[in-house]
Amino acid sequence: MATRVLFFGRLRDIAGAGERLVEVRASLRSIEDLIEFLAPEDDALRRALLDPSVKVAVDQRVVARASSIDGAREIAFLPPFSGG
Amino acid sequence: MADASVRIAAASFDPEAEIAAFRRAHPDAGAIVTFVGQVRGDAGAVKTLTLDHYPGFTDVEIARIANEALGRWRLDGVMILHRVGALEPGEPIVLAAAAAAHRRDAFQAVDFLMDYLKTDAPFWKKETALNGESWIEPRASDYEDKMRWAIKPKE
């Protein structure tokens, strides 16, 4: 089952798209593994996703980076919010 | 029963009409406080402000902020209406309103809602100006504003 990976704000520009479909295999256990998988040759994206100010939501819940992504349908990378 | 109304609008809204409807919905309130935020043009330097959001997630997070306000003050209701998409200078971007029996609760609730919206509501703003595009990130002062509410008011 493909997982939707979503990029918001400046991350959308850096990733070049708001969404990517990824096949989460057994080797991808955590958010950290996913980042390495998404950006093996894109250092700018890798650094942007690893930035500690970026929150990660799995199925619309904010989680820690070491969290499992097993069975995730949607994983979103959220840079600092600026509403109001 | 106090109610929270949360809406995300993709098109321009009329703050006066929204405030009138909110006021009519709370005829027993002694105080209605409203805040309207507009896009700053910075004397012609800013051309467009574009707001990105995460449908399904942004609405839930804003509802949480609204419910937090209902839990902190004695309110009849709160409303948050927030724009997304492309906005021009002078356009309303956010409307926050609170209805209460007495003014202090309503004033504080709106102040709180705006401080939390700045740092905790999942929106991302891109400014298109004469000198190019840039993503706007919260300032240190925005986090300091939010910290004012770290201690809950006494009952």
Coordinates of C-alpha atoms in Angstrom, one line a residue:
Chain A
M1 CA 0.0 0.0 0.0
A2 CA 1.4 3.4 -1.0
T3 CA 1.8 6.0 1.7
R4 CA 1.2 9.7 0.9
V5 CA 4.1 11.9 2.0
L6 CA 3.1 15.6 2.2
F7 CA 5.3 18.7 2.3
F8 CA 4.0 22.1 3.4
G9 CA 5.3 25.6 3.3
R10 CA 8.9 26.1 2.3
L11 CA 9.3 22.3 2.2
R12 CA 6.9 22.1 -0.7
D13 CA 9.2 24.3 -2.7
I14 CA 12.3 22.4 -1.7
A15 CA 10.8 19.0 -2.5
G16 CA 9.4 20.4 -5.8
A17 CA 6.0 19.0 -5.1
G18 CA 3.4 19.0 -2.3
E19 CA 3.0 15.2 -2.3
R20 CA 4.9 12.0 -3.1
L21 CA 3.7 8.5 -3.0
V22 CA 6.1 6.1 -1.3
E23 CA 5.9 2.3 -0.8
V24 CA 6.8 1.8 2.8
R25 CA 8.9 -1.3 3.0
A26 CA 10.0 -3.2 6.0
S27 CA 13.4 -1.5 5.9
L28 CA 11.7 1.8 6.5
R29 CA 10.9 1.8 10.2
S30 CA 11.0 5.3 11.4
I31 CA 10.6 8.9 10.2
E32 CA 14.4 9.1 10.1
D33 CA 14.6 6.1 7.8
L34 CA 11.9 7.7 5.6
I35 CA 14.0 11.0 5.3
E36 CA 17.0 9.0 4.1
F37 CA 14.9 7.1 1.6
L38 CA 13.2 10.3 0.3
A39 CA 16.4 12.3 -0.2
P40 CA 19.3 10.1 -0.9
E41 CA 20.8 12.5 -3.4
D42 CA 19.1 15.7 -2.4
D43 CA 21.1 17.2 0.4
A44 CA 19.0 20.4 0.5
L45 CA 15.8 18.4 1.1
R46 CA 17.4 16.1 3.5
R47 CA 18.8 18.9 5.6
A48 CA 15.4 20.8 5.5
L49 CA 13.5 17.7 6.6
L50 CA 16.0 16.9 9.4
D51 CA 15.7 20.5 10.8
P52 CA 14.5 20.2 14.4
S53 CA 11.9 23.0 13.8
V54 CA 10.1 20.7 11.4
K55 CA 7.3 18.6 13.0
V56 CA 6.1 15.4 11.6
A57 CA 2.5 14.1 11.6
V58 CA 1.6 10.5 10.9
D59 CA -2.1 10.1 9.9
Q60 CA -2.7 13.7 11.1
R61 CA -1.1 13.2 14.6
V62 CA 2.2 14.9 15.5
V63 CA 4.7 12.2 16.5
A64 CA 8.4 11.9 17.5
R65 CA 10.9 11.2 14.8
A66 CA 11.8 7.8 16.1
S67 CA 8.2 6.7 15.8
S68 CA 7.2 3.8 13.7
I69 CA 5.7 4.5 10.3
D70 CA 4.4 1.0 9.9
G71 CA 0.9 1.1 8.4
A72 CA 0.9 4.8 8.0
R73 CA -1.4 6.1 5.2
E74 CA -0.2 9.8 5.3
I75 CA 3.0 11.3 6.6
A76 CA 3.3 15.1 6.7
F77 CA 6.3 17.3 7.2
L78 CA 5.3 20.6 8.9
P79 CA 7.7 23.6 9.1
P80 CA 7.0 26.2 11.8
F81 CA 3.4 27.5 11.6
S82 CA 2.6 31.1 10.8
G83 CA -1.1 31.8 11.1
G84 CA -3.0 34.9 12.1
Chain B
M1 CA -23.9 25.8 26.1
A2 CA -20.8 27.7 24.8
D3 CA -20.1 26.9 21.2
A4 CA -16.9 27.2 19.0
S5 CA -17.3 28.0 15.3
V6 CA -14.2 27.3 13.2
R7 CA -14.0 27.9 9.5
I8 CA -11.3 28.0 6.9
A9 CA -12.3 30.1 3.9
A10 CA -10.7 29.8 0.4
A11 CA -12.4 33.0 -0.8
S12 CA -12.6 36.5 0.5
F13 CA -15.1 37.0 3.4
D14 CA -17.0 40.0 4.7
P15 CA -16.0 40.6 8.4
E16 CA -18.9 43.0 9.1
A17 CA -21.5 40.4 7.9
E18 CA -19.7 37.7 9.9
I19 CA -19.6 39.8 13.1
A20 CA -23.3 40.7 12.7
A21 CA -24.2 37.0 12.4
F22 CA -22.0 36.1 15.4
R23 CA -23.7 38.9 17.4
R24 CA -27.2 37.7 16.4
A25 CA -26.3 34.2 17.4
H26 CA -25.5 35.4 21.0
P27 CA -28.3 37.7 22.0
D28 CA -27.8 37.0 25.7
A29 CA -24.1 38.0 25.8
G30 CA -23.3 41.3 27.5
A31 CA -20.0 41.6 25.6
I32 CA -18.9 40.8 22.0
V33 CA -15.2 41.3 21.2
T34 CA -13.9 40.9 17.7
F35 CA -10.5 41.1 16.0
V36 CA -10.0 41.4 12.3
G37 CA -6.5 40.9 10.8
Q38 CA -5.8 42.3 7.4
V39 CA -2.9 41.7 5.0
R40 CA -0.3 44.5 5.4
G41 CA 0.9 46.0 2.2
D42 CA 4.0 47.6 3.7
A43 CA 3.6 50.7 1.5
G44 CA 3.3 48.9 -1.8
A45 CA 6.2 46.5 -1.2
V46 CA 4.0 43.5 -0.7
K47 CA 2.0 42.2 -3.6
T48 CA 0.5 38.9 -2.5
L49 CA 0.3 36.8 0.6
T50 CA -0.4 33.1 -0.1
L51 CA -1.5 30.8 2.8
D52 CA -1.0 27.1 2.7
H53 CA -2.8 24.8 5.1
Y54 CA -3.3 21.0 5.8
P55 CA -7.0 20.2 5.2
G56 CA -8.4 17.9 8.0
F57 CA -5.5 18.8 10.3
T58 CA -5.5 22.6 10.4
D59 CA -9.3 22.7 11.2
V60 CA -8.8 20.2 14.1
E61 CA -5.9 22.1 15.5
I62 CA -7.8 25.4 15.4
A63 CA -10.8 23.8 17.0
R64 CA -8.5 22.7 19.8
I65 CA -7.4 26.3 20.3
A66 CA -11.0 27.5 20.4
N67 CA -12.0 24.8 22.9
E68 CA -9.0 25.7 25.1
A69 CA -10.4 29.3 25.2
L70 CA -13.8 28.0 26.1
G71 CA -12.2 26.1 29.0
R72 CA -10.3 29.1 30.3
W73 CA -12.9 31.9 30.4
R74 CA -16.6 32.2 31.0
L75 CA -17.8 32.5 27.4
D76 CA -21.0 32.1 25.5
G77 CA -19.1 31.3 22.3
V78 CA -16.0 31.9 20.1
M79 CA -15.5 32.1 16.4
I80 CA -12.4 31.8 14.3
L81 CA -12.5 32.4 10.5
H82 CA -9.2 32.1 8.7
R83 CA -8.4 32.6 5.0
V84 CA -6.3 30.4 2.9
G85 CA -5.1 30.9 -0.7
A86 CA -3.9 34.1 -2.3
L87 CA -4.6 37.4 -0.6
E88 CA -3.9 41.0 -1.6
P89 CA -3.0 43.8 0.8
G90 CA -6.0 45.1 2.7
E91 CA -7.9 41.9 2.5
P92 CA -9.1 40.3 5.8
I93 CA -7.1 37.3 6.7
V94 CA -8.5 36.3 10.1
L95 CA -11.5 37.0 12.2
A96 CA -11.5 36.0 15.9
A97 CA -14.6 36.7 18.1
A98 CA -15.7 36.0 21.6
A99 CA -19.1 36.4 23.2
A100 CA -19.4 36.6 27.0
A101 CA -21.5 37.9 29.8
H102 CA -18.8 40.4 30.7
R103 CA -16.1 42.2 28.7
R104 CA -12.9 41.0 30.4
D105 CA -13.5 37.3 29.5
A106 CA -14.3 38.3 25.9
F107 CA -11.2 40.6 25.6
Q108 CA -8.8 38.0 27.1
A109 CA -10.2 35.1 25.0
V110 CA -9.7 37.0 21.7
D111 CA -6.2 38.1 22.7
F112 CA -5.4 34.4 23.6
L113 CA -6.9 33.1 20.3
M114 CA -4.8 35.4 18.3
D115 CA -1.5 34.6 20.2
Y116 CA -2.2 30.9 19.7
L117 CA -3.2 31.2 16.0
K118 CA 0.2 32.8 15.4
T119 CA 2.3 29.9 16.6
D120 CA 0.0 26.9 16.9
A121 CA -2.3 27.0 13.9
P122 CA -1.0 25.0 10.9
F123 CA -0.8 27.7 8.3
W124 CA 2.2 28.6 6.2
K125 CA 2.5 32.1 4.7
K126 CA 4.4 33.0 1.6
E127 CA 5.0 36.7 0.8
T128 CA 5.4 37.8 -2.8
A129 CA 7.0 41.3 -2.7
L130 CA 8.7 43.5 -5.2
N131 CA 12.0 41.9 -4.2
G132 CA 10.9 38.3 -4.6
E133 CA 9.2 35.5 -2.6
S134 CA 9.8 34.4 0.9
W135 CA 8.2 32.1 3.5
I136 CA 7.3 33.8 6.7
E137 CA 8.3 32.1 9.9
P138 CA 7.1 33.0 13.4
R139 CA 9.2 35.6 15.2
A140 CA 10.6 35.2 18.7
S141 CA 8.1 37.8 19.9
D142 CA 5.2 35.5 18.6
Y143 CA 6.4 32.8 21.0
E144 CA 6.8 35.3 23.8
D145 CA 3.3 36.5 23.2
K146 CA 2.0 32.9 23.6
M147 CA 4.0 32.4 26.8
R148 CA 1.9 35.0 28.4
W149 CA -0.8 32.4 28.6
A150 CA 1.3 29.6 30.1
I151 CA -0.3 30.2 33.5
K152 CA -4.0 29.6 33.5
P153 CA -6.3 32.3 35.1
K154 CA -7.6 31.5 38.5
E155 CA -11.3 30.4 38.6

